[in-house]
Amino acid sequence: MGPHHPSTHGVFRMDVVLEGETVVKLKPVFGYLHRNHEKIAEGTSYLGSMPYTDRLDYFCSLTNNWAYALAVEKLAGLQVPERAEYLRVITAELTRLQNHTCLIGFLVQDMGALGTPLMYAFREREKILDLFEELTGARMMCNYMRFGGCRCDAPSGWLERVKRVVAEYPRFLDEYEKLFTENEILMARTQGVGVLPGALAVNAGITGPMLRASGVNYDLRKVDRYGIYGRFSFRVPLGAHGDVYDRYMVRLLEMRESVKILEQALRDIPAGPVMDSKAKLRGFRPKPGEAYGRIEAPKGELGFYLISDGGPNPYRYRVRPPSFINLTVLEDMCVGQKVADVVIILGSVDIVLGEVDR
Amino acid sequence: METLESLVERLAAAVPGAEVKILPNPSPAQQPSLLVDVAHAVAVARFLREDAACRFDYASNVTGVDWLDQVVKEKVRTTRMVEGVERVFEETKEHVEPGYLEVVYHLYSMELGHGPLVLRQRTADRGAGARVASLTPVWRSCEFQEREVFDLFGVYFEGHPDLRRILMWDGFTGHPMRRDYVEPDDYEYEPTPHDQVLEKARRHYPAAGGKPREGQG
């Protein structure tokens, strides 16, 4: 199947062996979008790679920025001012909202509900992208975070507008749920399809909503408490069956938790600088050593592994892409299912080829 | 989590013959790593996964690092007799430290919530001896990532169930993530070729005076 993704997320191919309509064997084929991001980053300064991280998972540039900034901050021992931490949480949770919204739109599109649900999702996404544009100057390629803070402070009135969008969001989620959650077709197509047992998910390094849909309680926002996530009260939704329906449901519930985090962050955000005064952007040379930093990106654990040899470029720069590793179990989930289900199962993994192929 | 020192002691008792060494990490991240010998890597990995105090059930990140041959300069003092008088000479001697490839694993425990433990394997050299043990039988998450290291670094993983190229195409030769990889010079003209491009093209197509022949490019 392929090399076109059914929802045109990018270019992806699966070699499938069938017996009638049933899948016997499935091998994913990668690399159509490979541009060796890691090699390019090794030839660029630390700061020079920041805009390139936007292009990994181009749906969630802000969480990519954060993961990279976090790894460099670990490597160089930098501090982040309070206000910047709040801005990071706000932008990251908005990113999560729009990613999950679109994913559900794409998922039902893969099931044959062409157009309407996806356009509903894109309508909401536009509101969030408008906010990103106002804050960072770009809708998708935000390039917003820096080592030791954020590039610029929020423009006046921006936080008020975020509050308005966040306040409206639960109503949209209710509408979405009314459309899908008890929809007969959706239940028939997704329940018991593409089951992933929890033990296999852990062993195969699956992360993010896919892991939690299989009933494993592992959310880096709770485990690592990176940034200031320790301050917010929110719950981690878990699935019970590990099928496509649970993955859909976990994402919906996660959005409701994201709204809660956003409300708290918007309430508590202090005034102050957004960049650490000691942080150095030009001529930045961290001391020799290495660091691995990771965050809970909307698609799973996004990690950056950096080795410094004291020079202006990283000696080694590695991205741990969640959607690439989440594809490890694609075959296990698809074997025994029908061809039509493969499309849905792939849709529920939530991949973006910019990140899978790098 | 227990200290690395005590973990190494317990490892030495549990896996006889394993050579495990702690490698310090001078950065503020404070993530030192364990260097494991290739022969006992799988046994060590199994211990780390099964042991009740470790339970590293989740291998998050697998990647390669290329360390080139390094010329190390050393100053050596020698005493020689010059015209009947003993004098001290300082000489600079150079020797080449052979390079190697390294495979790095970042392990976490989902059950106990600790980590990361950084595990490393080193190959004997950068040529035919670039072999390490595959940890895919212990952690499935290594499957695609080890394939990627094989593809981009040219490290052969012994015991990997399906070792093929993953990002580059099957007919590709070479390993692009190695530090000494030279990019092929096979691009076409840019719309407005500038000096650098023209110079490169002249070297690439010397016979045609720097212009690619018809049908080439």
Coordinates of C-alpha atoms in Angstrom, one line a residue:
Chain A
M1 CA 0.0 0.0 0.0
G2 CA 1.3 3.4 -0.8
P3 CA 3.6 5.2 -1.2
H4 CA 0.9 7.7 -0.4
H5 CA -0.5 7.9 3.1
P6 CA -4.3 7.6 2.8
S7 CA -4.7 11.0 4.5
T8 CA -1.7 12.4 2.7
H9 CA 0.3 13.0 5.9
G10 CA 3.3 12.4 3.9
V11 CA 4.8 9.6 1.8
F12 CA 4.7 6.2 3.4
R13 CA 4.6 2.7 2.0
M14 CA 3.6 -0.7 3.5
D15 CA 4.4 -4.0 1.9
V16 CA 1.4 -6.1 2.8
V17 CA 0.9 -9.8 2.2
L18 CA -2.8 -10.7 2.0
E19 CA -4.9 -13.8 2.2
G20 CA -8.2 -12.7 0.7
E21 CA -8.9 -9.5 2.7
T22 CA -6.9 -10.5 5.7
V23 CA -3.4 -9.2 6.4
V24 CA -0.8 -12.0 6.9
K25 CA 2.3 -9.9 6.9
L26 CA 3.1 -6.2 6.8
K27 CA 6.4 -4.4 6.5
P28 CA 6.6 -0.6 6.6
V29 CA 9.0 1.0 4.2
F30 CA 10.5 4.3 5.3
G31 CA 12.7 7.0 3.9
Y32 CA 10.8 8.8 1.2
L33 CA 11.2 12.1 3.1
H34 CA 14.6 11.3 4.6
R35 CA 16.9 14.4 4.4
N36 CA 19.4 13.4 7.2
H37 CA 18.4 16.1 9.6
E38 CA 20.9 14.8 12.1
K39 CA 23.8 15.2 9.7
I40 CA 22.7 18.8 8.8
A41 CA 22.5 19.6 12.5
E42 CA 26.0 18.4 13.1
G43 CA 27.2 21.0 10.5
T44 CA 25.3 23.9 12.1
S45 CA 25.5 25.8 15.3
Y46 CA 23.3 24.8 18.2
L47 CA 21.0 27.7 17.6
G48 CA 20.9 27.1 13.8
S49 CA 19.2 23.8 14.3
M50 CA 16.3 25.4 16.2
P51 CA 14.3 26.3 13.1
Y52 CA 15.0 22.9 11.6
T53 CA 13.3 21.2 14.5
D54 CA 10.1 22.9 13.4
R55 CA 10.2 20.7 10.3
L56 CA 10.4 17.4 12.2
D57 CA 6.8 17.1 13.2
Y58 CA 5.4 20.1 11.4
F59 CA 2.1 19.9 13.2
C60 CA 3.8 20.5 16.6
S61 CA 6.7 22.8 16.0
L62 CA 6.4 24.3 19.5
T63 CA 6.9 21.0 21.3
N64 CA 9.8 20.2 19.1
N65 CA 11.4 23.5 20.0
W66 CA 10.8 22.8 23.7
A67 CA 12.4 19.3 23.5
Y68 CA 15.5 20.6 21.8
A69 CA 15.8 23.6 24.1
L70 CA 15.4 21.3 27.1
A71 CA 18.2 19.0 25.9
V72 CA 20.5 22.0 25.3
E73 CA 19.6 23.5 28.7
K74 CA 20.6 20.2 30.3
L75 CA 23.8 20.1 28.4
A76 CA 24.8 23.6 29.3
G77 CA 23.1 23.8 32.7
L78 CA 20.9 26.8 31.8
Q79 CA 18.0 28.2 33.8
V80 CA 14.7 29.3 32.4
P81 CA 12.8 32.3 33.8
E82 CA 9.4 31.7 35.3
R83 CA 7.3 33.5 32.7
A84 CA 9.0 31.7 29.9
E85 CA 8.2 28.4 31.6
Y86 CA 4.5 29.3 31.6
L87 CA 4.6 30.5 28.0
R88 CA 6.2 27.1 27.1
V89 CA 3.4 25.2 28.9
I90 CA 0.7 27.3 27.3
T91 CA 2.1 26.9 23.8
A92 CA 2.8 23.2 24.3
E93 CA -0.7 22.5 25.5
L94 CA -2.3 24.5 22.7
T95 CA -0.1 22.4 20.3
R96 CA -1.4 19.3 21.9
L97 CA -5.0 20.5 21.5
Q98 CA -4.7 21.2 17.8
N99 CA -2.7 18.0 17.2
H100 CA -5.2 15.7 18.8
T101 CA -8.1 17.6 17.2
C102 CA -6.7 17.1 13.8
L103 CA -5.7 13.5 14.4
I104 CA -9.3 12.7 15.3
G105 CA -10.4 14.5 12.2
F106 CA -8.0 12.5 10.0
L107 CA -9.0 9.3 11.8
V108 CA -12.6 9.6 10.9
Q109 CA -11.7 10.7 7.4
D110 CA -9.8 7.5 7.1
M111 CA -13.0 5.7 8.1
G112 CA -14.8 7.3 5.2
A113 CA -16.4 10.4 6.9
L114 CA -15.0 12.6 4.2
G115 CA -14.8 16.3 4.7
T116 CA -17.1 17.6 7.4
P117 CA -15.4 16.3 10.6
L118 CA -12.0 17.2 9.4
M119 CA -13.2 20.7 8.5
Y120 CA -14.7 21.1 12.0
A121 CA -11.2 20.1 13.3
F122 CA -9.5 22.5 11.0
R123 CA -11.8 25.3 12.0
E124 CA -10.7 24.9 15.6
R125 CA -7.1 24.5 14.6
E126 CA -7.2 27.8 12.7
K127 CA -8.1 29.6 15.9
I128 CA -5.0 28.2 17.6
L129 CA -2.8 28.8 14.6
D130 CA -3.9 32.4 14.6
L131 CA -2.7 32.6 18.2
F132 CA 0.7 31.1 17.3
E133 CA 1.0 33.6 14.4
E134 CA 0.4 36.5 16.7
L135 CA 2.9 35.2 19.2
T136 CA 5.7 33.9 17.0
G137 CA 5.1 35.4 13.6
A138 CA 4.5 32.0 12.0
R139 CA 1.5 29.7 11.9
M140 CA 3.4 26.4 11.8
M141 CA 7.1 26.9 11.7
C142 CA 7.1 28.8 14.9
N143 CA 10.8 28.7 15.9
Y144 CA 9.9 30.3 19.2
M145 CA 12.0 28.8 22.0
R146 CA 15.6 29.6 22.8
F147 CA 18.1 28.1 25.2
G148 CA 17.2 29.7 28.4
G149 CA 13.8 31.0 27.6
C150 CA 11.6 32.1 24.7
R151 CA 12.3 34.5 21.8
C152 CA 9.8 37.2 22.7
D153 CA 7.2 38.0 25.2
A154 CA 3.5 37.7 24.4
P155 CA 2.0 40.7 22.7
S156 CA -0.5 42.8 24.7
G157 CA -3.9 41.2 24.9
W158 CA -2.6 37.8 23.6
L159 CA -3.2 36.0 26.9
E160 CA -6.8 37.3 26.9
R161 CA -7.4 35.9 23.5
V162 CA -5.9 32.6 24.5
K163 CA -8.3 32.6 27.4
R164 CA -11.2 33.1 25.1
V165 CA -10.2 30.3 22.8
V166 CA -9.6 27.9 25.7
A167 CA -12.9 28.8 27.3
E168 CA -14.7 27.9 24.0
Y169 CA -12.8 24.7 23.5
P170 CA -14.9 22.4 25.8
R171 CA -18.0 23.3 23.8
F172 CA -16.3 22.2 20.7
L173 CA -15.2 19.0 22.4
D174 CA -18.8 18.3 23.4
E175 CA -19.8 18.8 19.8
Y176 CA -17.1 16.5 18.6
E177 CA -18.1 13.8 21.2
K178 CA -21.8 14.1 20.2
L179 CA -20.7 13.5 16.6
F180 CA -18.4 10.5 17.2
T181 CA -18.2 8.9 20.7
E182 CA -21.4 6.9 20.5
N183 CA -21.5 6.8 16.7
E184 CA -22.5 3.3 15.6
I185 CA -20.2 3.3 12.6
L186 CA -17.2 4.5 14.5
M187 CA -17.7 1.9 17.2
A188 CA -18.1 -0.9 14.7
R189 CA -15.0 0.2 12.8
T190 CA -12.7 0.8 15.8
Q191 CA -13.7 -1.4 18.8
G192 CA -11.5 -4.5 19.0
V193 CA -9.5 -3.4 16.0
G194 CA -5.7 -3.1 16.1
V195 CA -5.4 -4.3 19.7
L196 CA -2.0 -3.6 21.3
P197 CA -1.4 -5.4 24.7
G198 CA 0.2 -3.2 27.4
A199 CA 3.2 -5.5 27.9
L200 CA 4.1 -5.4 24.2
A201 CA 3.7 -1.7 24.1
V202 CA 6.2 -1.2 27.0
N203 CA 8.7 -3.6 25.5
A204 CA 8.4 -2.0 22.0
G205 CA 9.0 1.5 23.4
I206 CA 5.6 2.8 22.4
T207 CA 4.9 6.2 24.0
G208 CA 2.3 8.9 24.2
P209 CA -1.5 8.4 23.8
M210 CA -0.9 5.0 22.1
L211 CA 0.8 3.6 25.2
R212 CA -1.7 5.0 27.6
A213 CA -4.6 3.6 25.5
S214 CA -3.0 0.2 26.3
G215 CA -3.5 0.9 29.9
V216 CA 0.1 1.8 30.9
N217 CA 0.3 4.9 33.1
Y218 CA 3.3 6.7 31.8
D219 CA 3.1 10.4 31.1
L220 CA 6.4 12.3 31.1
R221 CA 4.6 15.4 32.4
K222 CA 3.9 13.3 35.5
V223 CA 7.1 11.2 35.6
D224 CA 9.8 13.7 34.8
R225 CA 7.8 16.9 35.8
Y226 CA 10.0 18.8 33.3
G227 CA 9.5 22.5 33.2
I228 CA 6.8 23.4 35.7
Y229 CA 4.4 20.5 35.1
G230 CA 4.7 19.6 38.8
R231 CA 2.5 22.6 39.6
F232 CA -0.6 21.8 37.7
S233 CA -3.3 19.3 38.7
F234 CA -4.5 17.1 35.9
R235 CA -5.2 13.5 35.3
V236 CA -3.8 11.0 32.9
P237 CA -6.5 9.2 30.9
L238 CA -5.9 5.5 30.4
G239 CA -7.5 3.0 28.0
A240 CA -8.5 -0.5 28.9
H241 CA -8.5 -2.4 25.7
G242 CA -5.7 -0.9 23.6
D243 CA -7.8 -0.8 20.5
V244 CA -8.3 2.1 18.0
Y245 CA -11.4 3.2 19.9
D246 CA -9.4 3.6 23.1
R247 CA -6.7 5.6 21.3
Y248 CA -9.4 7.9 20.0
M249 CA -11.0 8.2 23.5
V250 CA -7.7 8.8 25.3
R251 CA -6.9 11.7 22.9
L252 CA -10.3 13.2 23.5
L253 CA -9.9 13.0 27.3
E254 CA -6.4 14.3 27.1
M255 CA -7.7 17.4 25.3
R256 CA -10.0 18.0 28.3
E257 CA -7.0 17.7 30.6
S258 CA -5.0 20.1 28.4
V259 CA -7.8 22.6 28.8
K260 CA -7.5 22.3 32.5
I261 CA -3.7 22.8 32.4
L262 CA -4.2 25.8 30.2
E263 CA -6.8 27.4 32.5
Q264 CA -4.4 27.0 35.5
A265 CA -1.4 28.3 33.5
L266 CA -3.3 31.3 32.2
R267 CA -4.5 32.1 35.7
D268 CA -1.0 31.9 37.3
I269 CA 1.3 33.3 34.7
P270 CA 3.6 35.9 36.3
A271 CA 5.2 39.0 34.8
G272 CA 8.9 39.1 34.3
P273 CA 11.6 38.4 31.7
V274 CA 11.3 35.6 29.1
M275 CA 15.0 35.1 28.6
D276 CA 17.6 34.1 31.1
S277 CA 20.0 37.1 31.3
K278 CA 23.0 34.8 31.4
A279 CA 22.0 32.8 28.4
K280 CA 24.2 33.3 25.4
L281 CA 22.8 32.8 21.9
R282 CA 25.6 33.9 19.6
G283 CA 28.9 32.1 20.1
F284 CA 27.2 29.5 22.2
R285 CA 29.7 26.7 23.0
P286 CA 28.7 24.3 25.7
K287 CA 31.4 22.4 27.6
P288 CA 32.3 18.9 26.5
G289 CA 29.8 16.3 27.6
E290 CA 26.5 14.8 26.6
A291 CA 22.9 15.1 27.6
Y292 CA 19.5 13.4 26.8
G293 CA 16.4 15.6 27.2
R294 CA 12.9 14.4 26.6
I295 CA 9.4 15.8 26.8
E296 CA 5.9 14.5 26.3
A297 CA 5.1 15.7 22.8
P298 CA 1.6 15.1 21.5
K299 CA 2.7 12.0 19.6
G300 CA 4.8 10.5 22.4
E301 CA 8.2 10.9 23.9
L302 CA 10.3 13.3 21.9
G303 CA 13.9 13.2 22.9
F304 CA 17.1 14.9 21.8
Y305 CA 20.5 13.4 22.5
L306 CA 23.5 15.8 22.2
I307 CA 27.2 15.3 22.5
S308 CA 29.3 18.4 22.7
D309 CA 33.1 18.5 22.1
G310 CA 33.3 22.1 23.2
G311 CA 32.8 23.5 19.7
P312 CA 30.1 25.7 18.3
N313 CA 28.4 22.7 16.5
P314 CA 27.1 19.6 18.3
Y315 CA 29.4 16.6 17.8
R316 CA 26.4 14.3 17.8
Y317 CA 22.8 15.4 17.5
R318 CA 20.1 12.7 17.6
V319 CA 16.4 13.0 17.6
R320 CA 14.3 10.3 19.2
P321 CA 11.2 10.5 17.1
P322 CA 8.1 9.1 18.8
S323 CA 6.1 8.3 15.7
F324 CA 9.0 6.4 14.1
I325 CA 9.3 4.1 17.1
N326 CA 5.5 3.9 17.5
L327 CA 5.5 2.2 14.1
T328 CA 7.5 -0.7 15.5
V329 CA 4.3 -2.6 16.4
L330 CA 2.3 -1.7 13.3
E331 CA 2.7 -5.2 12.0
D332 CA 1.6 -6.8 15.3
M333 CA -1.5 -4.6 15.3
C334 CA -2.4 -5.3 11.7
V335 CA -1.9 -9.0 11.3
G336 CA -5.2 -10.8 11.2
Q337 CA -7.2 -7.6 10.4
K338 CA -8.8 -6.6 7.2
V339 CA -7.1 -4.4 4.6
A340 CA -9.5 -1.6 5.3
D341 CA -8.6 -1.7 9.0
V342 CA -4.9 -1.2 8.2
V343 CA -5.7 2.4 7.2
I344 CA -7.5 3.1 10.4
I345 CA -4.8 1.5 12.6
L346 CA -2.2 3.5 10.8
G347 CA -4.3 6.6 11.4
S348 CA -4.6 5.9 15.1
V349 CA -0.8 5.7 15.5
D350 CA -0.6 9.3 14.6
I351 CA 2.4 9.7 12.4
V352 CA 3.9 12.6 10.6
L353 CA 6.5 11.7 8.0
G354 CA 8.6 14.7 8.6
E355 CA 9.4 13.1 11.9
V356 CA 9.4 9.5 10.9
D357 CA 12.0 9.9 8.1
R358 CA 13.7 13.1 9.4
Chain B
M1 CA 17.8 4.5 42.0
E2 CA 21.0 2.9 43.4
T3 CA 24.4 4.3 42.6
L4 CA 26.1 3.2 39.4
E5 CA 29.0 1.8 41.5
S6 CA 26.8 -0.6 43.4
L7 CA 25.0 -1.5 40.2
V8 CA 28.3 -2.4 38.6
E9 CA 29.2 -4.6 41.6
R10 CA 25.9 -6.4 41.4
L11 CA 26.3 -6.8 37.6
A12 CA 29.8 -8.3 38.0
A13 CA 28.3 -10.9 40.4
A14 CA 25.2 -11.7 38.3
V15 CA 26.9 -11.9 34.9
P16 CA 30.3 -13.6 35.4
G17 CA 33.0 -12.4 33.0
A18 CA 31.2 -9.2 32.0
E19 CA 33.4 -6.1 31.8
V20 CA 31.4 -3.1 32.8
K21 CA 33.0 0.3 33.1
I22 CA 31.6 3.6 34.3
L23 CA 32.2 6.4 31.8
P24 CA 31.9 9.9 33.4
N25 CA 30.0 12.7 31.8
P26 CA 31.4 16.1 32.6
S27 CA 28.3 18.1 31.5
P28 CA 25.8 19.5 34.0
A29 CA 23.3 16.8 32.8
Q30 CA 25.0 14.3 35.1
Q31 CA 24.2 11.3 33.0
P32 CA 27.2 9.0 33.2
S33 CA 27.1 5.8 31.2
L34 CA 28.0 2.2 31.5
L35 CA 30.3 0.7 28.9
V36 CA 29.6 -3.0 28.3
D37 CA 31.7 -5.5 26.4
V38 CA 30.0 -6.8 23.3
A39 CA 30.2 -10.5 24.3
H40 CA 28.2 -10.0 27.5
A41 CA 25.9 -7.1 26.4
V42 CA 22.8 -9.3 26.0
A43 CA 23.2 -10.9 29.4
V44 CA 23.8 -7.5 31.0
A45 CA 20.7 -6.1 29.3
R46 CA 18.6 -9.1 30.4
F47 CA 19.8 -8.5 34.0
L48 CA 18.9 -4.8 33.8
R49 CA 15.5 -5.6 32.6
E50 CA 14.7 -8.5 35.0
D51 CA 16.4 -7.4 38.2
A52 CA 13.8 -6.3 40.8
A53 CA 15.7 -3.1 41.8
C54 CA 16.4 -2.1 38.2
R55 CA 13.5 -3.1 36.0
F56 CA 14.6 -1.1 33.0
D57 CA 11.7 -2.3 30.9
Y58 CA 11.8 0.5 28.4
A59 CA 14.7 1.3 26.0
S60 CA 13.9 4.8 24.9
N61 CA 16.6 5.8 22.6
V62 CA 19.2 3.9 20.6
T63 CA 21.8 5.7 18.5
G64 CA 25.3 5.5 17.1
V65 CA 28.3 7.8 17.6
D66 CA 31.3 7.8 15.3
W67 CA 34.7 8.5 16.9
L68 CA 37.4 9.0 14.3
D69 CA 41.0 8.0 14.6
Q70 CA 42.7 10.6 16.8
V71 CA 46.3 11.7 16.6
V72 CA 47.5 12.1 20.1
K73 CA 50.6 14.2 20.7
E74 CA 52.7 13.4 23.7
K75 CA 55.8 15.0 25.1
V76 CA 58.4 12.5 26.0
R77 CA 61.6 13.3 28.0
T78 CA 64.7 11.5 27.1
T79 CA 68.2 11.7 28.3
R80 CA 71.0 11.4 25.9
M81 CA 74.8 11.7 26.1
V82 CA 75.9 14.7 24.0
E83 CA 79.7 15.1 23.9
G84 CA 80.1 13.3 27.1
V85 CA 77.5 15.4 29.0
E86 CA 74.1 14.0 29.9
R87 CA 71.3 16.3 28.6
V88 CA 67.6 16.1 28.8
F89 CA 65.7 16.4 25.5
E90 CA 62.0 17.0 25.1
E91 CA 60.5 15.3 22.1
T92 CA 57.0 15.3 20.8
K93 CA 55.8 11.9 19.8
E94 CA 52.6 11.2 17.8
H95 CA 50.6 8.1 17.8
V96 CA 47.2 7.3 16.3
E97 CA 44.5 6.2 18.7
P98 CA 42.2 4.0 16.5
G99 CA 38.7 5.2 16.1
Y100 CA 35.6 3.1 16.9
L101 CA 31.8 3.3 16.6
E102 CA 29.7 3.4 19.7
V103 CA 26.1 2.4 20.1
V104 CA 24.3 4.3 22.9
Y105 CA 21.1 3.0 24.7
H106 CA 19.0 5.2 27.0
L107 CA 17.1 3.0 29.4
Y108 CA 14.2 3.9 31.6
S109 CA 11.9 2.0 33.9
M110 CA 8.3 2.5 33.4
E111 CA 7.4 0.3 36.3
L112 CA 9.6 2.1 38.9
G113 CA 9.8 5.4 37.1
H114 CA 13.5 5.9 37.2
G115 CA 16.2 6.5 34.6
P116 CA 17.9 7.2 32.4
L117 CA 20.6 4.6 32.5
V118 CA 23.0 5.1 29.6
L119 CA 24.4 1.9 28.2
R120 CA 27.2 1.8 25.6
Q121 CA 28.7 -0.8 23.4
R122 CA 31.9 -0.1 21.4
T123 CA 33.0 -1.8 18.2
A124 CA 36.6 -3.0 17.8
D125 CA 37.3 -0.6 14.9
R126 CA 35.5 1.3 12.1
G127 CA 36.0 -1.3 9.4
A128 CA 35.3 -5.0 9.4
G129 CA 35.2 -5.2 13.1
A130 CA 32.2 -2.8 13.4
R131 CA 30.0 -5.3 15.2
V132 CA 28.1 -5.2 18.4
A133 CA 25.4 -7.4 19.9
S134 CA 21.8 -6.6 19.1
L135 CA 19.6 -5.9 22.1
T136 CA 16.4 -6.3 20.0
P137 CA 15.7 -9.7 21.6
V138 CA 15.6 -7.9 25.0
W139 CA 13.7 -4.7 23.9
R140 CA 11.6 -4.7 20.8
S141 CA 12.0 -0.9 20.7
C142 CA 15.6 -1.3 19.4
E143 CA 14.4 -3.0 16.3
F144 CA 14.0 0.0 14.0
Q145 CA 16.5 2.1 15.8
E146 CA 19.3 -0.5 15.4
R147 CA 18.3 -0.8 11.8
E148 CA 18.8 2.9 11.5
V149 CA 22.2 2.8 13.1
F150 CA 23.2 -0.1 10.8
D151 CA 22.0 2.0 7.8
L152 CA 23.5 5.3 8.7
F153 CA 26.6 4.3 10.6
G154 CA 27.4 0.8 9.3
V155 CA 27.4 -1.0 12.6
Y156 CA 26.5 -4.7 12.2
F157 CA 24.2 -5.9 14.9
E158 CA 24.6 -9.6 15.6
G159 CA 21.4 -11.3 16.5
H160 CA 19.1 -8.7 14.9
P161 CA 16.0 -10.4 13.4
D162 CA 15.7 -8.2 10.3
L163 CA 18.8 -6.2 9.6
R164 CA 18.2 -4.1 6.5
R165 CA 18.6 -0.5 5.5
I166 CA 15.7 1.5 6.7
L167 CA 16.0 5.2 5.7
M168 CA 18.3 4.9 2.7
W169 CA 17.3 2.8 -0.3
D170 CA 18.6 -0.8 -0.7
G171 CA 21.1 -0.1 -3.5
F172 CA 22.8 2.7 -1.6
T173 CA 26.5 2.3 -0.6
G174 CA 28.2 4.0 2.3
H175 CA 27.0 5.2 5.6
P176 CA 26.0 8.9 5.6
M177 CA 26.2 9.6 9.3
R178 CA 29.9 8.7 9.6
R179 CA 32.1 11.7 10.2
D180 CA 34.3 11.0 7.2
Y181 CA 31.4 10.4 4.7
V182 CA 31.9 12.5 1.6
E183 CA 28.8 13.6 -0.2
P184 CA 28.6 12.6 -3.8
D185 CA 29.1 15.4 -6.2
D186 CA 26.3 14.7 -8.5
Y187 CA 24.0 17.7 -8.3
E188 CA 22.8 19.6 -11.3
Y189 CA 23.2 23.3 -12.0
E190 CA 21.5 25.8 -9.8
P191 CA 19.3 28.2 -11.7
T192 CA 21.9 30.9 -11.2
P193 CA 25.2 29.2 -10.8
H194 CA 27.7 31.1 -8.6
D195 CA 31.5 30.8 -8.3
Q196 CA 31.5 27.9 -5.9
V197 CA 29.1 25.9 -8.0
L198 CA 30.9 26.6 -11.2
E199 CA 34.2 25.6 -9.6
K200 CA 32.7 22.3 -8.4
A201 CA 31.2 21.6 -11.8
R202 CA 34.6 22.2 -13.5
R203 CA 36.1 19.6 -11.3
H204 CA 33.2 17.2 -11.8
Y205 CA 33.0 17.4 -15.6
P206 CA 36.6 18.3 -16.7
A207 CA 36.3 17.1 -20.2
A208 CA 33.2 19.2 -21.1
G209 CA 34.7 22.3 -19.6
G210 CA 32.4 22.3 -16.6
K211 CA 29.2 21.6 -18.4
P212 CA 27.2 18.4 -17.8
R213 CA 26.7 16.3 -20.9
E214 CA 23.3 15.7 -22.3
G215 CA 21.3 13.2 -20.3
Q216 CA 23.6 13.5 -17.3
G217 CA 23.2 15.3 -14.2

